[in-house]
PDB file of C-alpha atoms in Angstrom:
ATOM      1  CA  UNK E   1      14.601  12.048  18.213  1.00 41.00           C
ATOM      2  CA  UNK E   2      15.410  11.884  21.872  1.00 39.00           C
ATOM      3  CA  UNK E   3      18.644  10.824  23.569  1.00 39.00           C
ATOM      4  CA  UNK E   4      17.164   9.037  26.584  1.00 37.00           C
ATOM      5  CA  UNK E   5      17.367   5.231  26.387  1.00 43.00           C
ATOM      6  CA  UNK E   6      14.008   3.568  25.894  1.00 47.00           C
ATOM      7  CA  UNK E   7      12.411   6.696  24.438  1.00 59.00           C
ATOM      8  CA  UNK E   8      14.245   6.842  21.109  1.00 86.00           C
ATOM      9  CA  UNK E   9      12.090   7.433  18.087  1.00 92.00           C
ATOM     10  CA  UNK E  10      13.061   5.527  14.973  1.00 94.00           C
ATOM     11  CA  UNK E  11      11.860   6.976  11.688  1.00 96.00           C
ATOM     12  CA  UNK E  12      10.978   4.633   8.857  1.00 95.00           C
ATOM     13  CA  UNK E  13      12.484   6.519   5.922  1.00 95.00           C
ATOM     14  CA  UNK E  14      11.485   5.259   2.490  1.00 95.00           C
ATOM     15  CA  UNK E  15      10.434   6.241  -0.983  1.00 92.00           C
ATOM     16  CA  UNK E  16       6.868   6.151  -2.289  1.00 90.00           C
ATOM     17  CA  UNK E  17       5.139   2.823  -2.813  1.00 88.00           C
ATOM     18  CA  UNK E  18       5.105   1.451  -6.343  1.00 85.00           C
ATOM     19  CA  UNK E  19       2.073   2.295  -8.448  1.00 82.00           C
ATOM     20  CA  UNK E  20      -0.544  -0.436  -8.480  1.00 82.00           C
ATOM     21  CA  UNK E  21      -1.447  -1.571 -11.090  1.00 81.00           C
ATOM     22  CA  UNK E  22       1.723  -0.847 -13.054  1.00 83.00           C
ATOM     23  CA  UNK E  23       1.098   1.172 -16.200  1.00 81.00           C
ATOM     24  CA  UNK E  24       2.488  -1.610 -18.403  1.00 85.00           C
ATOM     25  CA  UNK E  25       0.016  -4.146 -17.003  1.00 83.00           C
ATOM     26  CA  UNK E  26      -2.866  -1.721 -17.517  1.00 81.00           C
ATOM     27  CA  UNK E  27      -1.795  -1.097 -21.107  1.00 84.00           C
ATOM     28  CA  UNK E  28      -1.611  -4.838 -21.769  1.00 85.00           C
ATOM     29  CA  UNK E  29      -5.155  -5.266 -20.429  1.00 81.00           C
ATOM     30  CA  UNK E  30      -6.370  -2.417 -22.660  1.00 81.00           C
ATOM     31  CA  UNK E  31      -4.672  -3.941 -25.734  1.00 85.00           C
ATOM     32  CA  UNK E  32      -6.169  -7.333 -24.884  1.00 81.00           C
ATOM     33  CA  UNK E  33      -9.610  -5.791 -24.443  1.00 78.00           C
ATOM     34  CA  UNK E  34      -9.329  -4.151 -27.856  1.00 79.00           C
ATOM     35  CA  UNK E  35      -8.103  -7.275 -29.679  1.00 82.00           C
ATOM     36  CA  UNK E  36     -10.324  -9.766 -27.825  1.00 75.00           C
ATOM     37  CA  UNK E  37     -13.497  -9.097 -29.855  1.00 73.00           C
ATOM     38  CA  UNK E  38     -11.702  -9.900 -33.096  1.00 75.00           C
ATOM     39  CA  UNK E  39     -10.109 -13.034 -31.643  1.00 76.00           C
ATOM     40  CA  UNK E  40     -13.361 -14.226 -30.065  1.00 72.00           C
ATOM     41  CA  UNK E  41     -15.358 -13.699 -33.289  1.00 72.00           C
ATOM     42  CA  UNK E  42     -12.825 -15.710 -35.279  1.00 76.00           C
ATOM     43  CA  UNK E  43     -12.875 -18.492 -32.695  1.00 72.00           C
ATOM     44  CA  UNK E  44     -16.519 -19.403 -33.206  1.00 71.00           C
ATOM     45  CA  UNK E  45     -19.989 -18.145 -33.737  1.00 72.00           C
ATOM     46  CA  UNK E  46     -21.104 -15.245 -31.536  1.00 72.00           C
ATOM     47  CA  UNK E  47     -23.107 -16.033 -28.418  1.00 76.00           C
ATOM     48  CA  UNK E  48     -24.517 -14.202 -25.442  1.00 79.00           C
ATOM     49  CA  UNK E  49     -21.738 -15.531 -23.184  1.00 81.00           C
ATOM     50  CA  UNK E  50     -19.054 -14.480 -25.639  1.00 76.00           C
ATOM     51  CA  UNK E  51     -20.540 -10.996 -25.959  1.00 76.00           C
ATOM     52  CA  UNK E  52     -20.726 -10.561 -22.184  1.00 82.00           C
ATOM     53  CA  UNK E  53     -17.111 -11.762 -21.850  1.00 78.00           C
ATOM     54  CA  UNK E  54     -15.979  -9.227 -24.446  1.00 77.00           C
ATOM     55  CA  UNK E  55     -17.825  -6.414 -22.676  1.00 81.00           C
ATOM     56  CA  UNK E  56     -16.442  -7.459 -19.271  1.00 85.00           C
ATOM     57  CA  UNK E  57     -12.914  -7.539 -20.659  1.00 80.00           C
ATOM     58  CA  UNK E  58     -13.339  -4.081 -22.203  1.00 80.00           C
ATOM     59  CA  UNK E  59     -14.674  -2.755 -18.901  1.00 86.00           C
ATOM     60  CA  UNK E  60     -11.737  -4.328 -17.033  1.00 83.00           C
ATOM     61  CA  UNK E  61      -9.335  -2.660 -19.446  1.00 82.00           C
ATOM     62  CA  UNK E  62     -10.872   0.753 -18.869  1.00 85.00           C
ATOM     63  CA  UNK E  63     -10.881   0.314 -15.076  1.00 87.00           C
ATOM     64  CA  UNK E  64      -7.264  -0.898 -15.057  1.00 85.00           C
ATOM     65  CA  UNK E  65      -6.100   1.994 -17.211  1.00 86.00           C
ATOM     66  CA  UNK E  66      -7.886   4.633 -15.106  1.00 90.00           C
ATOM     67  CA  UNK E  67      -6.571   3.010 -11.894  1.00 88.00           C
ATOM     68  CA  UNK E  68      -3.027   2.988 -13.268  1.00 88.00           C
ATOM     69  CA  UNK E  69      -3.210   6.683 -14.142  1.00 89.00           C
ATOM     70  CA  UNK E  70      -4.544   7.524 -10.657  1.00 89.00           C
ATOM     71  CA  UNK E  71      -1.818   5.408  -9.025  1.00 87.00           C
ATOM     72  CA  UNK E  72       0.879   7.180 -11.047  1.00 88.00           C
ATOM     73  CA  UNK E  73      -0.564  10.574 -10.022  1.00 88.00           C
ATOM     74  CA  UNK E  74      -0.529   9.538  -6.325  1.00 84.00           C
ATOM     75  CA  UNK E  75       3.060   8.337  -6.648  1.00 85.00           C
ATOM     76  CA  UNK E  76       4.163  11.606  -8.264  1.00 87.00           C
ATOM     77  CA  UNK E  77       2.384  13.643  -5.567  1.00 85.00           C
ATOM     78  CA  UNK E  78       4.439  11.906  -2.869  1.00 84.00           C
ATOM     79  CA  UNK E  79       7.686  11.146  -4.681  1.00 86.00           C
ATOM     80  CA  UNK E  80      10.201  12.213  -2.004  1.00 88.00           C
ATOM     81  CA  UNK E  81      12.215   9.837   0.122  1.00 92.00           C
ATOM     82  CA  UNK E  82      11.063  10.845   3.593  1.00 93.00           C
ATOM     83  CA  UNK E  83       9.958   9.577   6.985  1.00 94.00           C
ATOM     84  CA  UNK E  84       6.764   7.574   6.474  1.00 95.00           C
ATOM     85  CA  UNK E  85       6.344   6.383  10.079  1.00 96.00           C
ATOM     86  CA  UNK E  86       7.828   6.928  13.526  1.00 96.00           C
ATOM     87  CA  UNK E  87       8.325   3.901  15.769  1.00 96.00           C
ATOM     88  CA  UNK E  88       8.985   4.396  19.478  1.00 94.00           C
ATOM     89  CA  UNK E  89       8.478   2.318  22.619  1.00 93.00           C
ATOM     90  CA  UNK E  90       5.282   4.285  23.251  1.00 93.00           C
ATOM     91  CA  UNK E  91       3.727   3.523  19.848  1.00 95.00           C
ATOM     92  CA  UNK E  92       3.741   3.800  16.069  1.00 96.00           C
ATOM     93  CA  UNK E  93       2.722   6.859  14.077  1.00 96.00           C
ATOM     94  CA  UNK E  94       1.910   6.678  10.372  1.00 96.00           C
ATOM     95  CA  UNK E  95       2.839  10.124   9.054  1.00 94.00           C
ATOM     96  CA  UNK E  96       0.495  12.038   6.731  1.00 91.00           C
ATOM     97  CA  UNK E  97       0.584  11.712   2.954  1.00 83.00           C
ATOM     98  CA  UNK E  98      -1.067  13.820   0.240  1.00 79.00           C
ATOM     99  CA  UNK E  99      -3.851  11.221  -0.050  1.00 77.00           C
ATOM    100  CA  UNK E 100      -4.212  10.794   3.739  1.00 81.00           C
ATOM    101  CA  UNK E 101      -3.578  14.228   5.314  1.00 84.00           C
ATOM    102  CA  UNK E 102      -3.976  13.113   8.952  1.00 88.00           C
ATOM    103  CA  UNK E 103      -1.450  11.013  10.823  1.00 89.00           C
ATOM    104  CA  UNK E 104      -2.544   7.781  12.498  1.00 93.00           C
ATOM    105  CA  UNK E 105      -1.214   6.862  15.935  1.00 95.00           C
ATOM    106  CA  UNK E 106      -1.182   3.418  17.529  1.00 95.00           C
ATOM    107  CA  UNK E 107      -0.148   3.460  21.191  1.00 94.00           C
ATOM    108  CA  UNK E 108       1.813   0.454  22.483  1.00 93.00           C
ATOM    109  CA  UNK E 109      -1.149  -0.926  24.425  1.00 94.00           C
ATOM    110  CA  UNK E 110      -3.288  -0.806  21.254  1.00 94.00           C
ATOM    111  CA  UNK E 111      -0.744  -2.656  19.088  1.00 95.00           C
ATOM    112  CA  UNK E 112      -1.473  -6.384  19.044  1.00 95.00           C
ATOM    113  CA  UNK E 113       1.216  -7.114  16.446  1.00 95.00           C
ATOM    114  CA  UNK E 114       3.551  -5.157  14.168  1.00 96.00           C
ATOM    115  CA  UNK E 115       5.671  -6.508  11.339  1.00 96.00           C
ATOM    116  CA  UNK E 116       7.922  -5.139   8.634  1.00 96.00           C
ATOM    117  CA  UNK E 117       7.738  -6.605   5.147  1.00 95.00           C
ATOM    118  CA  UNK E 118       9.952  -5.537   2.218  1.00 93.00           C
ATOM    119  CA  UNK E 119       7.352  -2.988   1.060  1.00 93.00           C
ATOM    120  CA  UNK E 120       4.977  -2.511   3.978  1.00 95.00           C
ATOM    121  CA  UNK E 121       4.693  -1.907   7.703  1.00 96.00           C
ATOM    122  CA  UNK E 122       1.711  -3.825   9.078  1.00 97.00           C
ATOM    123  CA  UNK E 123       0.149  -2.921  12.414  1.00 97.00           C
ATOM    124  CA  UNK E 124      -2.670  -4.962  13.900  1.00 96.00           C
ATOM    125  CA  UNK E 125      -4.611  -2.831  16.378  1.00 95.00           C
ATOM    126  CA  UNK E 126      -6.532  -4.306  19.295  1.00 94.00           C
ATOM    127  CA  UNK E 127     -10.277  -3.944  19.740  1.00 93.00           C
ATOM    128  CA  UNK E 128      -9.635  -1.066  22.186  1.00 92.00           C
ATOM    129  CA  UNK E 129      -8.201   1.158  19.407  1.00 92.00           C
ATOM    130  CA  UNK E 130     -10.702   3.543  17.738  1.00 91.00           C
ATOM    131  CA  UNK E 131     -10.137   1.721  14.423  1.00 92.00           C
ATOM    132  CA  UNK E 132      -9.294  -1.875  15.318  1.00 94.00           C
ATOM    133  CA  UNK E 133      -7.907  -4.338  12.820  1.00 95.00           C
ATOM    134  CA  UNK E 134      -5.057  -4.444  10.368  1.00 96.00           C
ATOM    135  CA  UNK E 135      -3.471  -1.226   9.097  1.00 95.00           C
ATOM    136  CA  UNK E 136      -0.909  -1.248   6.280  1.00 95.00           C
ATOM    137  CA  UNK E 137       1.607   1.453   5.423  1.00 94.00           C
ATOM    138  CA  UNK E 138       3.038   0.781   1.963  1.00 92.00           C
ATOM    139  CA  UNK E 139       6.373   2.232   0.889  1.00 93.00           C
ATOM    140  CA  UNK E 140       9.093   1.820  -1.714  1.00 90.00           C
ATOM    141  CA  UNK E 141      12.786   1.260  -1.181  1.00 91.00           C
ATOM    142  CA  UNK E 142      13.899   1.691   2.444  1.00 93.00           C
ATOM    143  CA  UNK E 143      16.426   4.501   2.969  1.00 94.00           C
ATOM    144  CA  UNK E 144      17.196   3.510   6.566  1.00 93.00           C
ATOM    145  CA  UNK E 145      18.638   0.277   7.925  1.00 95.00           C
ATOM    146  CA  UNK E 146      16.052  -2.503   8.055  1.00 95.00           C
ATOM    147  CA  UNK E 147      17.652  -3.890  11.226  1.00 95.00           C
ATOM    148  CA  UNK E 148      17.072  -0.554  12.975  1.00 95.00           C
ATOM    149  CA  UNK E 149      13.344  -0.676  12.172  1.00 95.00           C
ATOM    150  CA  UNK E 150      13.112  -4.313  13.279  1.00 96.00           C
ATOM    151  CA  UNK E 151      14.859  -3.438  16.564  1.00 95.00           C
ATOM    152  CA  UNK E 152      12.426  -0.572  17.148  1.00 95.00           C
ATOM    153  CA  UNK E 153       9.462  -2.898  16.525  1.00 95.00           C
ATOM    154  CA  UNK E 154      10.939  -5.506  18.888  1.00 94.00           C
ATOM    155  CA  UNK E 155      11.413  -2.812  21.543  1.00 93.00           C
ATOM    156  CA  UNK E 156       7.824  -1.644  21.094  1.00 93.00           C
ATOM    157  CA  UNK E 157       6.446  -5.168  21.350  1.00 92.00           C
ATOM    158  CA  UNK E 158       8.528  -5.955  24.446  1.00 90.00           C
ATOM    159  CA  UNK E 159       7.507  -2.718  26.217  1.00 80.00           C
ATOM    160  CA  UNK E 160       3.878  -3.821  26.468  1.00 67.00           C
TER     161      UNK E 160
END
């Protein structure tokens, strides 16, 4: 961080984003996919549509469970409360994570819009940026003052 006015860097310090889907939701889908065939067979006579619905539900349960396990592993790999982004009047830098080892930088002239939500920092890059469009940095509980981050974003947007 620098001491000169107008060049201060504000770190967005936060915990890891919540796992998506939550393990409990994935387990409920798996339980439903295991009990659905019995419930569907008792509901009426078997049909092609009913069989395909049962298979689709079982597949959804497997996908949800595998996704939940992967999400938990990603969360455990990056469990520390740390700086997730740096916001300065010259731009925004998304810091590296174990799943994304390279940082991403958005200079002020390439930032069309930036906003802070309770669990995400959203940056919309202009068409001049190498990867234009919307970029989302998800995080957990903020460990720095929200007002400080909002002030840094306002300073960035007004410096353009």
